[in-house]
Amino acid sequence: MAIPTSRTTVAAEIQLDPERCTGCGLCVAVCKDNELTLVQGRVALSGHPVFGCIGCGHCMAICPTGAVRILGRTLSPEDLFDLPERAAATTYAPLHALLQCRRSIREFQARPVESELIDKILAAA
Ligand code: SF4
Ligand code: SF4
């Protein structure tokens, strides 16, 4: 069973590799479907999920050793990426200024847009 959405109706597939698990418990803490547990210090399926894996990916993203993989519900381990350094993240003031300066553009100029710029926009989206 899983919560159906407009994107998919089936539960995601959970793949665990207990050999790579250090037993930190991070994946268990973030899963609000109670899919995961620790058995003798290693990750395991709890056997009593609430609805079925919704494919949120939090467990896979937070696991420091790659011991959890989630597939399905339009999610894949290939979607993971390394987070930027904290120092590269913005702070409140520039983020607030960016939001304040944002405007919807409804008129366009007839000139080409570099493909590199389009790629950057799509990556950000
Ligand atoms: S993808 Fe989400 S719902 Fe599924 S096991 Fe991981 S944290 Fe739980
Ligand atoms: S986050 Fe990874 S290492 Fe930590 S308990 Fe879960 S599977 Fe094991």
mmCIF file of N, CA and C and ligand atoms in Angstrom:
data_model
loop_
_atom_site.group_PDB
_atom_site.id
_atom_site.type_symbol
_atom_site.label_atom_id
_atom_site.label_comp_id
_atom_site.label_asym_id
_atom_site.label_seq_id
_atom_site.Cartn_x
_atom_site.Cartn_y
_atom_site.Cartn_z
ATOM 1 N N MET A 1 0.850 -1.194 0.000
ATOM 2 C CA MET A 1 0.000 0.000 0.000
ATOM 3 C C MET A 1 0.887 1.246 0.000
ATOM 4 N N ALA A 2 0.390 2.290 -0.608
ATOM 5 C CA ALA A 2 1.095 3.569 -0.566
ATOM 6 C C ALA A 2 0.100 4.678 -0.849
ATOM 7 N N ILE A 3 0.422 5.880 -0.439
ATOM 8 C CA ILE A 3 -0.443 7.015 -0.724
ATOM 9 C C ILE A 3 -0.367 7.314 -2.214
ATOM 10 N N PRO A 4 -1.480 7.191 -2.950
ATOM 11 C CA PRO A 4 -1.435 7.513 -4.378
ATOM 12 C C PRO A 4 -1.344 9.015 -4.601
ATOM 13 N N THR A 5 -0.629 9.400 -5.609
ATOM 14 C CA THR A 5 -0.533 10.812 -5.991
ATOM 15 C C THR A 5 -0.803 10.900 -7.479
ATOM 16 N N SER A 6 -0.779 12.114 -8.009
ATOM 17 C CA SER A 6 -0.985 12.274 -9.444
ATOM 18 C C SER A 6 0.182 11.692 -10.226
ATOM 19 N N ARG A 7 1.332 11.502 -9.573
ATOM 20 C CA ARG A 7 2.513 10.988 -10.265
ATOM 21 C C ARG A 7 2.585 9.478 -10.240
ATOM 22 N N THR A 8 2.100 8.859 -9.172
ATOM 23 C CA THR A 8 2.281 7.419 -9.033
ATOM 24 C C THR A 8 1.361 6.875 -7.954
ATOM 25 N N THR A 9 1.081 5.583 -8.016
ATOM 26 C CA THR A 9 0.166 4.987 -7.045
ATOM 27 C C THR A 9 0.820 3.900 -6.194
ATOM 28 N N VAL A 10 1.986 3.410 -6.618
ATOM 29 C CA VAL A 10 2.596 2.298 -5.890
ATOM 30 C C VAL A 10 3.676 2.808 -4.933
ATOM 31 N N ALA A 11 3.991 1.980 -3.945
ATOM 32 C CA ALA A 11 5.037 2.333 -2.985
ATOM 33 C C ALA A 11 6.404 2.289 -3.659
ATOM 34 N N ALA A 12 7.339 3.045 -3.113
ATOM 35 C CA ALA A 12 8.709 2.995 -3.611
ATOM 36 C C ALA A 12 9.392 1.722 -3.118
ATOM 37 N N GLU A 13 10.472 1.351 -3.790
ATOM 38 C CA GLU A 13 11.250 0.174 -3.388
ATOM 39 C C GLU A 13 12.402 0.621 -2.497
ATOM 40 N N ILE A 14 12.523 -0.009 -1.341
ATOM 41 C CA ILE A 14 13.594 0.328 -0.400
ATOM 42 C C ILE A 14 14.670 -0.745 -0.498
ATOM 43 N N GLN A 15 15.893 -0.336 -0.769
ATOM 44 C CA GLN A 15 17.016 -1.270 -0.806
ATOM 45 C C GLN A 15 17.979 -0.915 0.322
ATOM 46 N N LEU A 16 18.243 -1.863 1.190
ATOM 47 C CA LEU A 16 19.128 -1.637 2.336
ATOM 48 C C LEU A 16 20.386 -2.491 2.205
ATOM 49 N N ASP A 17 21.499 -1.924 2.632
ATOM 50 C CA ASP A 17 22.762 -2.658 2.649
ATOM 51 C C ASP A 17 23.316 -2.619 4.072
ATOM 52 N N PRO A 18 22.875 -3.546 4.929
ATOM 53 C CA PRO A 18 23.294 -3.511 6.335
ATOM 54 C C PRO A 18 24.803 -3.548 6.521
ATOM 55 N N GLU A 19 25.522 -4.120 5.576
ATOM 56 C CA GLU A 19 26.981 -4.187 5.689
ATOM 57 C C GLU A 19 27.616 -2.797 5.696
ATOM 58 N N ARG A 20 26.965 -1.845 5.034
ATOM 59 C CA ARG A 20 27.507 -0.484 4.962
ATOM 60 C C ARG A 20 26.971 0.393 6.091
ATOM 61 N N CYS A 21 26.048 -0.122 6.879
ATOM 62 C CA CYS A 21 25.386 0.667 7.924
ATOM 63 C C CYS A 21 26.246 0.760 9.178
ATOM 64 N N THR A 22 26.376 1.988 9.705
ATOM 65 C CA THR A 22 27.115 2.201 10.947
ATOM 66 C C THR A 22 26.194 2.281 12.157
ATOM 67 N N GLY A 23 24.877 2.228 11.903
ATOM 68 C CA GLY A 23 23.927 2.279 13.008
ATOM 69 C C GLY A 23 23.722 3.655 13.598
ATOM 70 N N CYS A 24 23.968 4.707 12.802
ATOM 71 C CA CYS A 24 23.831 6.075 13.323
ATOM 72 C C CYS A 24 22.381 6.429 13.618
ATOM 73 N N GLY A 25 21.440 5.777 12.949
ATOM 74 C CA GLY A 25 20.027 6.001 13.233
ATOM 75 C C GLY A 25 19.398 7.190 12.524
ATOM 76 N N LEU A 26 20.155 7.918 11.684
ATOM 77 C CA LEU A 26 19.614 9.106 11.023
ATOM 78 C C LEU A 26 18.433 8.765 10.126
ATOM 79 N N CYS A 27 18.536 7.693 9.369
ATOM 80 C CA CYS A 27 17.458 7.331 8.441
ATOM 81 C C CYS A 27 16.195 6.962 9.207
ATOM 82 N N VAL A 28 16.347 6.293 10.321
ATOM 83 C CA VAL A 28 15.192 5.903 11.139
ATOM 84 C C VAL A 28 14.496 7.155 11.669
ATOM 85 N N ALA A 29 15.278 8.146 12.072
ATOM 86 C CA ALA A 29 14.710 9.363 12.654
ATOM 87 C C ALA A 29 13.935 10.186 11.631
ATOM 88 N N VAL A 30 14.390 10.202 10.361
ATOM 89 C CA VAL A 30 13.724 11.074 9.384
ATOM 90 C C VAL A 30 12.530 10.413 8.709
ATOM 91 N N CYS A 31 12.413 9.104 8.773
ATOM 92 C CA CYS A 31 11.304 8.428 8.088
ATOM 93 C C CYS A 31 10.038 8.522 8.921
ATOM 94 N N LYS A 32 9.084 9.305 8.432
ATOM 95 C CA LYS A 32 7.815 9.463 9.155
ATOM 96 C C LYS A 32 6.810 8.372 8.804
ATOM 97 N N ASP A 33 7.208 7.420 7.974
ATOM 98 C CA ASP A 33 6.335 6.294 7.664
ATOM 99 C C ASP A 33 6.710 5.064 8.486
ATOM 100 N N ASN A 34 7.684 5.211 9.378
ATOM 101 C CA ASN A 34 8.122 4.087 10.218
ATOM 102 C C ASN A 34 8.553 2.872 9.396
ATOM 103 N N GLU A 35 9.192 3.133 8.258
ATOM 104 C CA GLU A 35 9.642 2.025 7.411
ATOM 105 C C GLU A 35 10.885 1.350 7.969
ATOM 106 N N LEU A 36 11.721 2.135 8.672
ATOM 107 C CA LEU A 36 13.065 1.668 9.011
ATOM 108 C C LEU A 36 13.247 1.529 10.513
ATOM 109 N N THR A 37 14.130 0.614 10.878
ATOM 110 C CA THR A 37 14.474 0.434 12.286
ATOM 111 C C THR A 37 15.918 -0.058 12.362
ATOM 112 N N LEU A 38 16.424 -0.148 13.554
ATOM 113 C CA LEU A 38 17.750 -0.725 13.745
ATOM 114 C C LEU A 38 17.602 -2.067 14.437
ATOM 115 N N VAL A 39 18.279 -3.062 13.909
ATOM 116 C CA VAL A 39 18.301 -4.388 14.510
ATOM 117 C C VAL A 39 19.760 -4.749 14.761
ATOM 118 N N GLN A 40 20.106 -4.892 16.019
ATOM 119 C CA GLN A 40 21.491 -5.169 16.397
ATOM 120 C C GLN A 40 22.445 -4.151 15.757
ATOM 121 N N GLY A 41 22.024 -2.871 15.799
ATOM 122 C CA GLY A 41 22.881 -1.794 15.331
ATOM 123 C C GLY A 41 22.987 -1.646 13.829
ATOM 124 N N ARG A 42 22.097 -2.313 13.080
ATOM 125 C CA ARG A 42 22.125 -2.198 11.615
ATOM 126 C C ARG A 42 20.726 -1.875 11.110
ATOM 127 N N VAL A 43 20.669 -1.123 10.019
ATOM 128 C CA VAL A 43 19.375 -0.747 9.460
ATOM 129 C C VAL A 43 18.630 -1.988 8.960
ATOM 130 N N ALA A 44 17.291 -1.943 9.159
ATOM 131 C CA ALA A 44 16.432 -3.042 8.711
ATOM 132 C C ALA A 44 15.039 -2.487 8.467
ATOM 133 N N LEU A 45 14.239 -3.217 7.724
ATOM 134 C CA LEU A 45 12.839 -2.830 7.548
ATOM 135 C C LEU A 45 12.091 -3.101 8.840
ATOM 136 N N SER A 46 11.219 -2.163 9.227
ATOM 137 C CA SER A 46 10.494 -2.319 10.484
ATOM 138 C C SER A 46 9.414 -3.386 10.379
ATOM 139 N N GLY A 47 8.860 -3.532 9.166
ATOM 140 C CA GLY A 47 7.771 -4.493 8.990
ATOM 141 C C GLY A 47 6.410 -3.931 9.349
ATOM 142 N N HIS A 48 6.356 -2.702 9.848
ATOM 143 C CA HIS A 48 5.050 -2.098 10.170
ATOM 144 C C HIS A 48 5.027 -0.618 9.763
ATOM 145 N N PRO A 49 5.125 -0.363 8.451
ATOM 146 C CA PRO A 49 5.018 1.025 7.980
ATOM 147 C C PRO A 49 3.598 1.541 8.166
ATOM 148 N N VAL A 50 3.465 2.863 8.129
ATOM 149 C CA VAL A 50 2.145 3.471 8.287
ATOM 150 C C VAL A 50 1.340 3.341 7.001
ATOM 151 N N PHE A 51 1.889 3.838 5.892
ATOM 152 C CA PHE A 51 1.175 3.800 4.614
ATOM 153 C C PHE A 51 1.938 3.029 3.540
ATOM 154 N N GLY A 52 3.242 2.920 3.659
ATOM 155 C CA GLY A 52 4.084 2.425 2.578
ATOM 156 C C GLY A 52 4.973 3.561 2.135
ATOM 157 N N CYS A 53 6.170 3.218 1.689
ATOM 158 C CA CYS A 53 7.178 4.240 1.369
ATOM 159 C C CYS A 53 6.654 5.230 0.334
ATOM 160 N N ILE A 54 6.698 6.518 0.682
ATOM 161 C CA ILE A 54 6.202 7.557 -0.215
ATOM 162 C C ILE A 54 7.302 8.074 -1.140
ATOM 163 N N GLY A 55 8.505 7.506 -1.015
ATOM 164 C CA GLY A 55 9.584 7.917 -1.908
ATOM 165 C C GLY A 55 10.033 9.346 -1.688
ATOM 166 N N CYS A 56 10.007 9.793 -0.440
ATOM 167 C CA CYS A 56 10.455 11.168 -0.172
ATOM 168 C C CYS A 56 11.976 11.275 -0.325
ATOM 169 N N GLY A 57 12.669 10.161 -0.120
ATOM 170 C CA GLY A 57 14.116 10.143 -0.322
ATOM 171 C C GLY A 57 14.940 10.659 0.838
ATOM 172 N N HIS A 58 14.294 11.084 1.922
ATOM 173 C CA HIS A 58 15.054 11.665 3.032
ATOM 174 C C HIS A 58 16.068 10.679 3.611
ATOM 175 N N CYS A 59 15.661 9.425 3.749
ATOM 176 C CA CYS A 59 16.567 8.434 4.342
ATOM 177 C C CYS A 59 17.806 8.249 3.473
ATOM 178 N N MET A 60 17.583 8.186 2.150
ATOM 179 C CA MET A 60 18.693 7.997 1.217
ATOM 180 C C MET A 60 19.610 9.217 1.212
ATOM 181 N N ALA A 61 18.992 10.408 1.286
ATOM 182 C CA ALA A 61 19.787 11.630 1.227
ATOM 183 C C ALA A 61 20.623 11.833 2.486
ATOM 184 N N ILE A 62 20.107 11.399 3.628
ATOM 185 C CA ILE A 62 20.798 11.694 4.888
ATOM 186 C C ILE A 62 21.806 10.610 5.275
ATOM 187 N N CYS A 63 21.691 9.430 4.687
ATOM 188 C CA CYS A 63 22.598 8.335 5.064
ATOM 189 C C CYS A 63 24.033 8.670 4.644
ATOM 190 N N PRO A 64 24.968 8.703 5.587
ATOM 191 C CA PRO A 64 26.345 9.090 5.246
ATOM 192 C C PRO A 64 27.152 7.988 4.575
ATOM 193 N N THR A 65 26.609 6.776 4.534
ATOM 194 C CA THR A 65 27.404 5.673 3.988
ATOM 195 C C THR A 65 26.814 5.037 2.733
ATOM 196 N N GLY A 66 25.686 5.541 2.252
ATOM 197 C CA GLY A 66 25.074 4.957 1.059
ATOM 198 C C GLY A 66 24.439 3.607 1.311
ATOM 199 N N ALA A 67 24.012 3.367 2.550
ATOM 200 C CA ALA A 67 23.423 2.068 2.886
ATOM 201 C C ALA A 67 21.940 1.980 2.544
ATOM 202 N N VAL A 68 21.332 3.112 2.157
ATOM 203 C CA VAL A 68 19.916 3.125 1.807
ATOM 204 C C VAL A 68 19.761 3.615 0.373
ATOM 205 N N ARG A 69 19.003 2.883 -0.408
ATOM 206 C CA ARG A 69 18.658 3.307 -1.761
ATOM 207 C C ARG A 69 17.144 3.229 -1.909
ATOM 208 N N ILE A 70 16.569 4.251 -2.527
ATOM 209 C CA ILE A 70 15.129 4.290 -2.779
ATOM 210 C C ILE A 70 14.907 4.385 -4.276
ATOM 211 N N LEU A 71 14.079 3.500 -4.786
ATOM 212 C CA LEU A 71 13.766 3.514 -6.213
ATOM 213 C C LEU A 71 12.250 3.534 -6.395
ATOM 214 N N GLY A 72 11.811 4.194 -7.435
ATOM 215 C CA GLY A 72 10.390 4.225 -7.735
ATOM 216 C C GLY A 72 9.742 5.520 -7.313
ATOM 217 N N ARG A 73 8.465 5.661 -7.640
ATOM 218 C CA ARG A 73 7.731 6.902 -7.372
ATOM 219 C C ARG A 73 8.506 8.105 -7.917
ATOM 220 N N THR A 74 9.076 7.925 -9.082
ATOM 221 C CA THR A 74 9.856 8.923 -9.826
ATOM 222 C C THR A 74 11.159 9.288 -9.127
ATOM 223 N N LEU A 75 11.614 8.479 -8.166
ATOM 224 C CA LEU A 75 12.858 8.755 -7.452
ATOM 225 C C LEU A 75 13.910 7.702 -7.785
ATOM 226 N N SER A 76 15.161 8.112 -7.803
ATOM 227 C CA SER A 76 16.247 7.190 -8.102
ATOM 228 C C SER A 76 17.494 7.618 -7.344
ATOM 229 N N PRO A 77 18.352 6.679 -6.954
ATOM 230 C CA PRO A 77 19.629 7.057 -6.317
ATOM 231 C C PRO A 77 20.463 7.963 -7.208
ATOM 232 N N GLU A 78 20.244 7.897 -8.513
ATOM 233 C CA GLU A 78 20.999 8.762 -9.432
ATOM 234 C C GLU A 78 20.614 10.230 -9.263
ATOM 235 N N ASP A 79 19.509 10.494 -8.559
ATOM 236 C CA ASP A 79 19.085 11.883 -8.336
ATOM 237 C C ASP A 79 19.904 12.567 -7.238
ATOM 238 N N LEU A 80 20.663 11.802 -6.464
ATOM 239 C CA LEU A 80 21.427 12.396 -5.362
ATOM 240 C C LEU A 80 22.550 13.284 -5.892
ATOM 241 N N PHE A 81 22.845 14.332 -5.161
ATOM 242 C CA PHE A 81 23.983 15.185 -5.499
ATOM 243 C C PHE A 81 24.626 15.658 -4.206
ATOM 244 N N ASP A 82 25.894 16.037 -4.305
ATOM 245 C CA ASP A 82 26.609 16.527 -3.133
ATOM 246 C C ASP A 82 26.137 17.930 -2.787
ATOM 247 N N LEU A 83 25.885 18.164 -1.507
ATOM 248 C CA LEU A 83 25.479 19.496 -1.077
ATOM 249 C C LEU A 83 26.670 20.447 -1.124
ATOM 250 N N PRO A 84 26.425 21.721 -1.403
ATOM 251 C CA PRO A 84 27.519 22.703 -1.361
ATOM 252 C C PRO A 84 27.984 22.910 0.073
ATOM 253 N N GLU A 85 29.195 23.444 0.209
ATOM 254 C CA GLU A 85 29.690 23.778 1.535
ATOM 255 C C GLU A 85 28.763 24.805 2.178
ATOM 256 N N ARG A 86 28.636 24.744 3.506
ATOM 257 C CA ARG A 86 27.778 25.705 4.195
ATOM 258 C C ARG A 86 28.192 27.141 3.908
ATOM 259 N N ALA A 87 29.502 27.363 3.758
ATOM 260 C CA ALA A 87 29.990 28.716 3.507
ATOM 261 C C ALA A 87 29.494 29.246 2.171
ATOM 262 N N ALA A 88 29.123 28.328 1.251
ATOM 263 C CA ALA A 88 28.652 28.758 -0.065
ATOM 264 C C ALA A 88 27.160 29.078 -0.054
ATOM 265 N N ALA A 89 26.486 28.753 1.035
ATOM 266 C CA ALA A 89 25.048 29.024 1.124
ATOM 267 C C ALA A 89 24.819 30.510 1.394
ATOM 268 N N THR A 90 23.655 31.000 0.982
ATOM 269 C CA THR A 90 23.364 32.407 1.194
ATOM 270 C C THR A 90 22.912 32.645 2.643
ATOM 271 N N THR A 91 22.794 33.901 2.986
ATOM 272 C CA THR A 91 22.282 34.273 4.308
ATOM 273 C C THR A 91 20.959 35.004 4.126
ATOM 274 N N TYR A 92 20.348 35.367 5.218
ATOM 275 C CA TYR A 92 19.004 35.934 5.164
ATOM 276 C C TYR A 92 18.935 37.198 4.305
ATOM 277 N N ALA A 93 19.852 38.137 4.516
ATOM 278 C CA ALA A 93 19.740 39.435 3.850
ATOM 279 C C ALA A 93 19.774 39.320 2.321
ATOM 280 N N PRO A 94 20.763 38.628 1.722
ATOM 281 C CA PRO A 94 20.745 38.529 0.261
ATOM 282 C C PRO A 94 19.571 37.711 -0.266
ATOM 283 N N LEU A 95 19.155 36.701 0.485
ATOM 284 C CA LEU A 95 17.993 35.927 0.045
ATOM 285 C C LEU A 95 16.740 36.794 0.067
ATOM 286 N N HIS A 96 16.589 37.582 1.121
ATOM 287 C CA HIS A 96 15.431 38.468 1.225
ATOM 288 C C HIS A 96 15.444 39.497 0.105
ATOM 289 N N ALA A 97 16.620 40.039 -0.199
ATOM 290 C CA ALA A 97 16.730 41.026 -1.267
ATOM 291 C C ALA A 97 16.378 40.408 -2.619
ATOM 292 N N LEU A 98 16.811 39.173 -2.826
ATOM 293 C CA LEU A 98 16.496 38.483 -4.075
ATOM 294 C C LEU A 98 14.989 38.313 -4.226
ATOM 295 N N LEU A 99 14.338 37.914 -3.149
ATOM 296 C CA LEU A 99 12.893 37.710 -3.199
ATOM 297 C C LEU A 99 12.166 39.026 -3.439
ATOM 298 N N GLN A 100 12.653 40.081 -2.813
ATOM 299 C CA GLN A 100 12.002 41.379 -2.991
ATOM 300 C C GLN A 100 12.158 41.909 -4.411
ATOM 301 N N CYS A 101 13.282 41.596 -5.042
ATOM 302 C CA CYS A 101 13.556 42.116 -6.389
ATOM 303 C C CYS A 101 12.884 41.291 -7.486
ATOM 304 N N ARG A 102 12.374 40.135 -7.152
ATOM 305 C CA ARG A 102 11.814 39.255 -8.177
ATOM 306 C C ARG A 102 10.560 39.878 -8.800
ATOM 307 N N ARG A 103 10.473 39.822 -10.121
ATOM 308 C CA ARG A 103 9.284 40.281 -10.826
ATOM 309 C C ARG A 103 8.933 39.270 -11.907
ATOM 310 N N SER A 104 7.668 39.113 -12.201
ATOM 311 C CA SER A 104 7.262 38.281 -13.324
ATOM 312 C C SER A 104 7.523 39.027 -14.621
ATOM 313 N N ILE A 105 8.123 38.330 -15.583
ATOM 314 C CA ILE A 105 8.421 38.941 -16.876
ATOM 315 C C ILE A 105 7.399 38.443 -17.898
ATOM 316 N N ARG A 106 6.663 39.352 -18.492
ATOM 317 C CA ARG A 106 5.631 38.940 -19.443
ATOM 318 C C ARG A 106 5.863 39.527 -20.829
ATOM 319 N N GLU A 107 6.944 40.271 -20.994
ATOM 320 C CA GLU A 107 7.292 40.791 -22.316
ATOM 321 C C GLU A 107 8.747 40.435 -22.570
ATOM 322 N N PHE A 108 9.039 39.982 -23.753
ATOM 323 C CA PHE A 108 10.372 39.471 -24.053
ATOM 324 C C PHE A 108 10.959 40.158 -25.271
ATOM 325 N N GLN A 109 12.287 40.224 -25.281
ATOM 326 C CA GLN A 109 12.998 40.800 -26.411
ATOM 327 C C GLN A 109 13.299 39.704 -27.432
ATOM 328 N N ALA A 110 13.340 40.074 -28.684
ATOM 329 C CA ALA A 110 13.611 39.113 -29.756
ATOM 330 C C ALA A 110 15.108 38.962 -29.937
ATOM 331 N N ARG A 111 15.747 38.314 -28.979
ATOM 332 C CA ARG A 111 17.178 38.046 -29.118
ATOM 333 C C ARG A 111 17.478 36.672 -28.540
ATOM 334 N N PRO A 112 18.500 35.998 -29.069
ATOM 335 C CA PRO A 112 18.795 34.643 -28.609
ATOM 336 C C PRO A 112 19.266 34.620 -27.162
ATOM 337 N N VAL A 113 19.022 33.480 -26.507
ATOM 338 C CA VAL A 113 19.488 33.263 -25.129
ATOM 339 C C VAL A 113 20.511 32.138 -25.176
ATOM 340 N N GLU A 114 21.673 32.364 -24.554
ATOM 341 C CA GLU A 114 22.732 31.359 -24.597
ATOM 342 C C GLU A 114 22.231 30.053 -23.972
ATOM 343 N N SER A 115 22.578 28.928 -24.596
ATOM 344 C CA SER A 115 22.127 27.627 -24.090
ATOM 345 C C SER A 115 22.677 27.361 -22.700
ATOM 346 N N GLU A 116 23.898 27.887 -22.385
ATOM 347 C CA GLU A 116 24.459 27.689 -21.049
ATOM 348 C C GLU A 116 23.565 28.341 -19.997
ATOM 349 N N LEU A 117 23.001 29.502 -20.335
ATOM 350 C CA LEU A 117 22.120 30.193 -19.393
ATOM 351 C C LEU A 117 20.830 29.399 -19.186
ATOM 352 N N ILE A 118 20.294 28.836 -20.268
ATOM 353 C CA ILE A 118 19.077 28.018 -20.153
ATOM 354 C C ILE A 118 19.356 26.789 -19.299
ATOM 355 N N ASP A 119 20.532 26.181 -19.496
ATOM 356 C CA ASP A 119 20.889 25.004 -18.696
ATOM 357 C C ASP A 119 20.954 25.362 -17.206
ATOM 358 N N LYS A 120 21.511 26.539 -16.889
ATOM 359 C CA LYS A 120 21.616 26.961 -15.491
ATOM 360 C C LYS A 120 20.228 27.184 -14.894
ATOM 361 N N ILE A 121 19.325 27.765 -15.672
ATOM 362 C CA ILE A 121 17.967 27.999 -15.188
ATOM 363 C C ILE A 121 17.266 26.674 -14.906
ATOM 364 N N LEU A 122 17.418 25.718 -15.847
ATOM 365 C CA LEU A 122 16.772 24.416 -15.674
ATOM 366 C C LEU A 122 17.349 23.674 -14.485
ATOM 367 N N ALA A 123 18.671 23.770 -14.278
ATOM 368 C CA ALA A 123 19.301 23.102 -13.138
ATOM 369 C C ALA A 123 18.798 23.697 -11.836
ATOM 370 N N ALA A 124 18.647 25.019 -11.797
ATOM 371 C CA ALA A 124 18.149 25.664 -10.574
ATOM 372 C C ALA A 124 16.711 25.254 -10.298
ATOM 373 N N ALA A 125 15.925 25.155 -11.383
ATOM 374 C CA ALA A 125 14.511 24.769 -11.198
ATOM 375 C C ALA A 125 14.412 23.359 -10.667
HETATM 376 S S1 SF4 B 1 11.928 7.352 1.142
HETATM 377 FE FE1 SF4 B 1 10.865 8.462 2.795
HETATM 378 S S2 SF4 B 1 9.095 7.181 3.307
HETATM 379 FE FE2 SF4 B 1 10.519 5.905 2.136
HETATM 380 S S3 SF4 B 1 11.749 4.841 3.686
HETATM 381 FE FE3 SF4 B 1 12.857 6.707 3.104
HETATM 382 S S4 SF4 B 1 12.243 8.297 4.559
HETATM 383 FE FE4 SF4 B 1 10.770 6.587 4.698
HETATM 384 S S1 SF4 B 2 21.579 6.540 8.010
HETATM 385 FE FE1 SF4 B 2 22.753 4.945 6.942
HETATM 386 S S2 SF4 B 2 24.392 4.433 8.371
HETATM 387 FE FE2 SF4 B 2 22.838 5.525 9.570
HETATM 388 S S3 SF4 B 2 21.476 3.902 10.407
HETATM 389 FE FE3 SF4 B 2 20.613 4.555 8.454
HETATM 390 S S4 SF4 B 2 21.450 3.133 6.926
HETATM 391 FE FE4 SF4 B 2 22.710 2.987 8.772
#
